[in-house]
Coordinates of C-alpha atoms and ligand atoms in Angstrom, one line a residue:
M13 CA -22.5 -58.3 -5.0
N14 CA -23.2 -56.1 -2.1
S15 CA -25.8 -53.7 -3.0
K16 CA -24.2 -50.7 -0.8
D17 CA -21.3 -50.5 -3.3
N18 CA -23.5 -50.0 -5.9
A19 CA -25.4 -46.9 -4.8
V20 CA -26.4 -44.4 -7.5
Y21 CA -26.7 -40.6 -6.5
D22 CA -29.0 -37.9 -7.9
Y23 CA -28.4 -34.4 -9.1
F24 CA -28.4 -33.5 -5.2
N25 CA -26.4 -36.6 -4.2
R26 CA -29.2 -38.7 -2.6
P27 CA -28.7 -42.2 -3.3
L28 CA -31.4 -44.5 -4.2
R29 CA -32.1 -46.8 -1.3
D30 CA -35.9 -47.7 -1.1
L31 CA -38.1 -48.9 -3.6
R32 CA -41.9 -48.8 -3.2
I33 CA -43.7 -50.9 -5.6
S34 CA -47.4 -50.5 -6.0
V35 CA -49.1 -54.0 -7.3
T36 CA -52.5 -52.7 -8.2
D37 CA -54.4 -49.6 -8.6
K38 CA -57.6 -50.9 -7.3
C39 CA -58.8 -50.6 -3.8
N40 CA -62.2 -51.7 -1.6
F41 CA -62.0 -48.2 0.2
R42 CA -62.8 -44.8 -1.4
C43 CA -61.1 -42.8 1.2
T44 CA -61.8 -39.2 0.7
Y45 CA -58.2 -37.9 0.5
C46 CA -57.1 -40.4 -1.8
M47 CA -59.9 -42.0 -4.1
P48 CA -62.8 -39.9 -3.9
A49 CA -65.8 -42.0 -4.5
E50 CA -67.3 -39.7 -7.0
I51 CA -64.4 -39.8 -9.3
F52 CA -63.4 -43.5 -8.9
G53 CA -66.9 -44.6 -9.5
P54 CA -67.7 -47.8 -11.3
D55 CA -66.8 -46.3 -14.7
Y56 CA -63.3 -45.5 -13.6
P57 CA -60.6 -47.0 -16.2
F58 CA -58.7 -49.1 -13.7
L59 CA -55.7 -50.8 -15.3
K60 CA -56.3 -54.0 -17.2
K61 CA -54.5 -57.4 -16.3
N62 CA -52.3 -57.0 -19.4
Q63 CA -51.4 -53.8 -18.2
L64 CA -50.1 -54.6 -14.8
L65 CA -46.2 -55.7 -14.4
S66 CA -46.7 -59.7 -13.8
Y67 CA -44.8 -61.0 -10.4
E68 CA -42.2 -62.2 -12.7
E69 CA -41.5 -58.7 -14.2
I70 CA -41.6 -57.1 -10.8
E71 CA -39.2 -59.7 -9.4
R72 CA -37.0 -59.0 -12.4
L73 CA -36.7 -55.3 -11.9
T74 CA -36.5 -55.5 -7.9
Q75 CA -33.6 -57.8 -8.4
I76 CA -32.0 -55.1 -10.7
F77 CA -32.7 -52.3 -8.5
V78 CA -31.2 -54.2 -5.5
T79 CA -28.4 -55.8 -7.0
S80 CA -27.0 -53.2 -9.3
L81 CA -28.5 -50.0 -8.1
G82 CA -28.2 -50.2 -4.4
V83 CA -31.8 -50.5 -3.1
Q84 CA -31.9 -52.2 0.2
K85 CA -35.5 -51.6 1.2
I86 CA -38.7 -52.7 -0.7
R87 CA -42.2 -51.8 0.3
I88 CA -45.2 -53.0 -1.5
T89 CA -48.4 -50.7 -1.6
G90 CA -51.3 -50.2 -4.1
G91 CA -54.2 -49.0 -4.3
E92 CA -55.0 -52.0 -1.6
P93 CA -52.0 -54.6 -2.2
L94 CA -54.3 -57.3 -0.8
M95 CA -56.4 -57.0 -3.5
R96 CA -53.7 -58.5 -6.1
K97 CA -54.3 -62.4 -6.1
D98 CA -51.5 -64.3 -4.5
L99 CA -49.6 -61.7 -3.0
P100 CA -47.6 -63.7 -0.7
H101 CA -46.2 -65.5 -3.8
L102 CA -44.5 -62.2 -4.7
I103 CA -43.4 -61.4 -1.3
E104 CA -41.7 -65.0 -1.4
K105 CA -39.9 -64.2 -4.6
I106 CA -38.7 -60.7 -3.5
N107 CA -37.5 -62.5 -0.1
K108 CA -35.5 -64.8 -2.1
I109 CA -33.4 -61.8 -3.7
E110 CA -30.1 -61.3 -2.3
G111 CA -29.5 -57.9 -0.6
V112 CA -33.2 -57.1 0.0
E113 CA -32.7 -56.3 3.7
D114 CA -36.4 -55.2 4.4
I115 CA -39.7 -55.9 3.1
A116 CA -42.7 -54.2 4.5
M117 CA -46.4 -53.5 3.2
T118 CA -48.8 -50.7 3.6
T119 CA -52.3 -51.8 3.6
N120 CA -55.7 -50.4 4.8
G121 CA -56.0 -53.8 7.2
S122 CA -59.4 -55.1 5.9
L123 CA -58.0 -58.4 4.4
L124 CA -55.2 -59.1 6.7
P125 CA -57.3 -61.8 8.9
K126 CA -57.5 -63.8 5.5
F127 CA -53.6 -63.4 4.6
A128 CA -51.4 -62.4 7.6
S129 CA -50.2 -65.6 8.4
D130 CA -49.0 -66.7 4.5
L131 CA -47.7 -63.1 4.5
K132 CA -45.3 -64.0 7.1
S133 CA -44.4 -67.2 6.0
A134 CA -43.6 -65.9 2.8
G135 CA -40.9 -63.5 4.3
L136 CA -42.8 -60.4 5.1
K137 CA -41.4 -58.3 7.8
R138 CA -43.6 -55.4 8.7
V139 CA -46.7 -53.6 8.2
S140 CA -48.1 -50.4 8.4
I141 CA -51.8 -50.4 8.9
S142 CA -54.1 -47.4 7.9
L143 CA -56.6 -46.4 10.2
D144 CA -58.0 -42.6 10.7
S145 CA -60.2 -42.8 13.6
L146 CA -61.8 -45.4 16.4
Q147 CA -65.4 -44.0 15.5
D148 CA -67.5 -46.0 13.2
K149 CA -69.4 -42.9 11.9
V150 CA -66.2 -40.8 11.3
F151 CA -64.3 -43.6 9.8
G152 CA -67.0 -44.8 7.7
E153 CA -67.3 -41.3 6.1
I154 CA -63.6 -41.1 5.4
N155 CA -63.1 -44.6 4.0
G156 CA -66.4 -44.0 1.9
R157 CA -67.6 -47.7 1.9
N158 CA -69.0 -47.7 5.6
V159 CA -66.1 -49.9 6.6
S160 CA -66.3 -50.4 10.4
V161 CA -63.2 -49.9 12.8
K162 CA -63.6 -53.4 14.1
T163 CA -62.9 -54.7 10.5
V164 CA -59.4 -53.1 10.5
L165 CA -58.9 -53.6 14.2
D166 CA -59.3 -57.0 13.4
G167 CA -56.6 -56.7 10.7
I168 CA -54.2 -55.4 13.1
D169 CA -54.9 -58.3 15.7
A170 CA -54.3 -60.8 12.8
A171 CA -51.0 -59.1 11.8
D172 CA -50.1 -59.3 15.4
K173 CA -50.7 -63.1 15.8
A174 CA -48.6 -63.7 12.7
G175 CA -45.7 -62.1 14.3
L176 CA -45.5 -59.1 11.8
K177 CA -44.2 -55.9 13.4
V178 CA -47.2 -53.3 12.8
K179 CA -47.3 -49.5 12.9
I180 CA -50.4 -47.6 12.6
N181 CA -51.0 -44.5 9.9
M182 CA -53.4 -42.1 10.5
V183 CA -53.8 -39.2 7.8
V184 CA -55.0 -36.2 10.0
K185 CA -57.1 -33.5 8.2
R186 CA -58.7 -30.4 9.6
G187 CA -62.4 -30.6 10.1
M188 CA -62.2 -34.3 9.0
N189 CA -60.5 -36.2 12.5
E190 CA -58.1 -34.0 14.4
H191 CA -60.5 -34.4 17.3
E192 CA -59.4 -38.3 16.8
I193 CA -55.7 -37.5 17.7
I194 CA -55.8 -38.2 21.2
P195 CA -58.1 -41.1 21.4
M196 CA -55.8 -42.7 18.6
A197 CA -52.7 -41.8 20.5
K198 CA -53.8 -43.2 23.6
Y199 CA -55.5 -46.4 22.5
F200 CA -52.3 -47.6 20.5
R201 CA -50.0 -46.2 23.1
E202 CA -51.8 -48.6 25.6
R203 CA -51.2 -51.8 22.9
G204 CA -47.7 -50.7 22.3
H205 CA -48.0 -50.0 18.6
I206 CA -46.3 -46.9 17.2
L207 CA -48.9 -44.6 15.6
R208 CA -47.8 -42.2 12.6
F209 CA -49.6 -39.0 12.3
I210 CA -49.5 -38.3 8.4
E211 CA -50.2 -34.3 7.2
F212 CA -52.9 -34.4 4.5
M213 CA -50.7 -34.0 1.1
D214 CA -51.6 -32.6 -2.3
V215 CA -50.7 -35.9 -3.9
G216 CA -52.8 -36.1 -7.3
N217 CA -55.7 -33.8 -8.6
T218 CA -58.5 -35.2 -7.2
N219 CA -58.6 -34.9 -3.4
K220 CA -59.5 -31.2 -3.4
W221 CA -56.3 -30.5 -1.2
N222 CA -56.1 -26.9 0.3
L223 CA -53.7 -25.8 2.6
K224 CA -56.2 -24.7 4.9
D225 CA -57.0 -28.2 5.5
V226 CA -53.8 -29.5 6.4
Y227 CA -53.5 -30.0 10.3
S228 CA -49.6 -29.4 10.9
K229 CA -47.1 -31.5 12.7
K230 CA -46.7 -28.5 14.8
E231 CA -50.4 -28.5 15.8
I232 CA -50.4 -32.4 16.4
I233 CA -47.4 -32.4 18.9
Q234 CA -48.6 -29.5 20.8
N235 CA -52.3 -31.4 20.8
I236 CA -50.7 -34.6 22.6
H237 CA -48.1 -33.0 24.5
Q238 CA -50.8 -31.1 26.5
V239 CA -52.5 -34.5 27.5
M240 CA -49.2 -36.8 27.5
P241 CA -46.0 -35.0 27.4
L242 CA -43.9 -35.6 24.5
E243 CA -39.7 -35.4 23.7
A244 CA -38.1 -35.4 20.3
I245 CA -36.0 -38.4 19.6
D246 CA -33.3 -39.0 17.0
P247 CA -34.5 -40.6 13.8
N248 CA -33.5 -44.2 13.4
Y249 CA -31.7 -43.8 10.3
T250 CA -30.7 -41.3 7.5
G251 CA -33.8 -40.6 5.4
E252 CA -36.0 -41.8 7.7
V253 CA -39.6 -39.5 7.0
A254 CA -41.2 -39.7 10.4
S255 CA -40.2 -37.3 13.0
R256 CA -40.0 -39.2 16.0
Y257 CA -41.4 -38.4 19.6
R258 CA -41.2 -40.3 22.9
Y259 CA -43.7 -40.0 25.8
S260 CA -41.6 -38.6 28.2
G261 CA -40.3 -41.1 31.0
S262 CA -41.4 -44.2 28.6
H263 CA -40.2 -46.2 25.7
E264 CA -43.5 -45.5 23.8
E265 CA -43.3 -43.7 20.6
I266 CA -45.1 -41.9 18.0
G267 CA -44.3 -40.6 14.5
V268 CA -45.2 -37.7 12.6
I269 CA -44.9 -37.4 8.5
S270 CA -44.9 -33.8 7.6
S271 CA -44.8 -33.7 4.0
V272 CA -46.3 -30.3 3.9
S273 CA -45.0 -28.1 6.9
D274 CA -41.4 -29.4 7.6
A275 CA -40.4 -31.0 4.1
F276 CA -37.4 -33.9 4.0
C277 CA -36.6 -33.7 0.3
S278 CA -33.0 -33.3 1.3
T279 CA -32.6 -37.1 2.5
C280 CA -35.4 -38.5 0.0
N281 CA -33.8 -41.9 -1.4
R282 CA -37.4 -43.4 -2.5
A283 CA -38.3 -44.4 -6.2
R284 CA -41.7 -45.7 -6.9
L285 CA -42.9 -48.1 -9.5
S286 CA -46.2 -48.2 -10.3
A287 CA -48.6 -51.3 -11.1
N288 CA -48.1 -50.8 -14.8
G289 CA -44.6 -50.5 -14.7
M290 CA -43.8 -46.6 -14.6
L291 CA -40.9 -45.4 -12.6
Y292 CA -41.5 -42.1 -10.6
T293 CA -38.8 -40.1 -8.8
C294 CA -41.0 -38.1 -6.5
L295 CA -44.6 -38.8 -5.0
F296 CA -46.0 -35.5 -6.7
A297 CA -44.2 -36.1 -10.2
S298 CA -46.3 -35.5 -13.1
I299 CA -44.5 -37.8 -15.4
G300 CA -43.2 -41.2 -15.1
H301 CA -40.5 -43.2 -17.0
D302 CA -41.8 -46.5 -18.5
L303 CA -40.1 -49.4 -17.6
R304 CA -42.8 -52.1 -19.0
E305 CA -42.2 -51.2 -22.4
P306 CA -38.3 -52.0 -22.6
I307 CA -39.1 -54.9 -20.6
R308 CA -41.6 -56.2 -23.2
S309 CA -39.7 -55.5 -26.0
G310 CA -36.8 -57.5 -24.9
A311 CA -34.4 -55.2 -23.0
S312 CA -31.4 -56.8 -21.3
D313 CA -30.8 -56.4 -17.4
D314 CA -27.9 -54.3 -18.0
Q315 CA -30.1 -52.1 -20.6
L316 CA -32.7 -51.9 -17.7
K317 CA -30.0 -51.1 -15.2
D318 CA -28.7 -48.2 -17.2
L319 CA -31.9 -46.9 -18.1
V320 CA -32.9 -46.5 -14.3
E321 CA -29.3 -45.1 -13.2
K322 CA -29.7 -42.4 -16.1
I323 CA -33.1 -41.6 -14.7
W324 CA -31.9 -41.5 -11.2
F325 CA -28.7 -39.5 -11.9
N326 CA -30.9 -36.5 -13.5
R327 CA -33.5 -36.4 -10.6
K328 CA -33.8 -33.0 -9.4
D329 CA -37.2 -33.5 -7.6
R330 CA -37.8 -31.8 -4.2
Y331 CA -41.4 -30.8 -4.6
S332 CA -42.1 -30.4 -0.9
L333 CA -39.5 -27.8 -0.4
D334 CA -40.6 -26.0 -3.8
R335 CA -44.4 -26.2 -3.4
S336 CA -45.9 -23.0 -5.1
D337 CA -49.2 -22.3 -6.4
S338 CA -48.5 -23.5 -10.1
S339 CA -47.2 -26.7 -8.9
K340 CA -50.3 -27.2 -7.2
T341 CA -52.4 -27.0 -10.5
R342 CA -50.0 -29.2 -12.6
K343 CA -51.2 -32.5 -13.3
K344 CA -49.8 -35.0 -10.7
I345 CA -50.0 -38.8 -10.4
E346 CA -52.6 -40.1 -8.2
M347 CA -51.6 -41.7 -4.7
S348 CA -53.7 -44.9 -5.8
H349 CA -51.2 -45.4 -8.7
I350 CA -48.1 -45.2 -6.5
G351 CA -48.9 -46.0 -3.2
G352 CA -47.8 -43.1 -0.8
Ligands
SAM417 N1 -54.3 -48.9 0.4 C1 -53.0 -49.0 1.5 C2 -53.7 -48.0 2.7 O1 -54.4 -47.5 2.7 O2 -52.5 -48.4 3.7 C3 -51.8 -48.5 0.7 C4 -51.9 -47.4 -0.2 S1 -52.3 -45.8 0.5 C5 -52.4 -45.0 -0.9 C6 -50.8 -45.5 1.3 C7 -50.7 -44.7 2.3 O3 -51.0 -43.2 1.7 C8 -52.0 -44.7 3.4 O4 -51.5 -44.8 4.9 C9 -52.9 -43.5 3.2 O5 -53.6 -43.2 4.1 C10 -51.9 -42.6 2.8 N2 -52.5 -41.2 2.0 C11 -53.4 -41.5 0.9 N3 -53.7 -40.5 0.4 C12 -53.2 -39.2 1.3 C13 -53.2 -37.8 1.1 N4 -53.8 -37.2 0.2 N5 -52.3 -37.6 2.2 C14 -51.6 -37.9 3.1 N6 -51.6 -39.5 2.9 C15 -52.4 -40.2 2.0
SF4_418 FE1 -57.4 -47.0 -0.7 FE2 -55.4 -47.0 0.7 FE3 -56.3 -44.9 -0.9 FE4 -57.7 -45.5 1.2 S1 -55.9 -44.7 1.2 S2 -58.3 -45.3 -1.0 S3 -57.3 -47.6 1.4 S4 -55.5 -46.8 -1.4
SF4_419 FE1 -39.2 -37.1 -2.0 FE2 -40.6 -35.7 -3.6 FE3 -41.6 -36.1 -1.1 FE4 -39.5 -34.5 -1.6 S1 -41.8 -34.1 -2.1 S2 -39.7 -36.1 0.0 S3 -38.6 -35.4 -3.3 S4 -41.2 -37.6 -2.6

């Protein structure tokens, strides 16, 4: 059956189209804005193997989301997704599901030299690779593990060579790396990769988020425009989260994901599945809905479908539009659990 005919709509009439699957909460980096090393230390209680959804369980849920709930796009994320064993095997399973129009992955790139070619053969189409600076000193401090810029650039090369479509993600935080906006823009423009700037977000409760540290979309655009003039262009599709800009007189473009300064909740069509099988209907959610328990206690496909349909039907999330002082302090799920 065509998934387009099965769309489910939430309280604000937003369809469910995009499923982001986190396959692990572990990571080989400790980015200060995501998994600060002082909190995610050696004693941090990461999920144990039997707490993770197995690849068979992920495949089954994805099948239900795509065939019966209208999902068209899948993104694999983490933690660092390539830390999970045999990831190409999962991609292969998902790629076989009829109705999946797109499979992408978000990664820090460090393990792509090892896996890019297998991922491509398994059916992966696109990767978003995160890189926040071209200077080793700055990047090493941000990633918390002194990983070199070259490590990620090698990952980008490997993805290119394997034939994957590549975009680059750069989180911009005031006082951390705003001076790297222009060098990064020039570097990736020359190489023909779309660079997407992401405003520093208040996901989770551990990254010491403060509004004054948010380097806004407006500032990012002004900064680049002074050196390389930009013009706004239309979104590729409804619900695209990045605002797109083209360098005037060229085909090269950049994007800005402005979840703080210019929220896009009104078209948000994403659900997020954590590595332990909790479904979250917003990046800033406090509570998730357990899908692992019903799966493991024998729920049928129809029962699982009904459960998710009900959850989505009652969805009223629009955190970025309503962001308030009290919502900043309430307990929220960590980014490394749901993957951005
Ligand atoms: N480990 C992979 C990576 O870094 O690409 C995938 C998971 S990571 C959580 C997904 C994306 O979220 C990355 O591009 C990362 O830079 C971004 N991110 C993490 N914490 C963030 C924050 N507080 N604000 C904005 N973006 C954030
Ligand atoms: Fe790891 Fe990605 Fe989070 Fe950095 S942003 S700590 S690479 S999960
Ligand atoms: Fe979607 Fe929640 Fe982000 Fe709004 S705040 S765009 S509802 S994930």
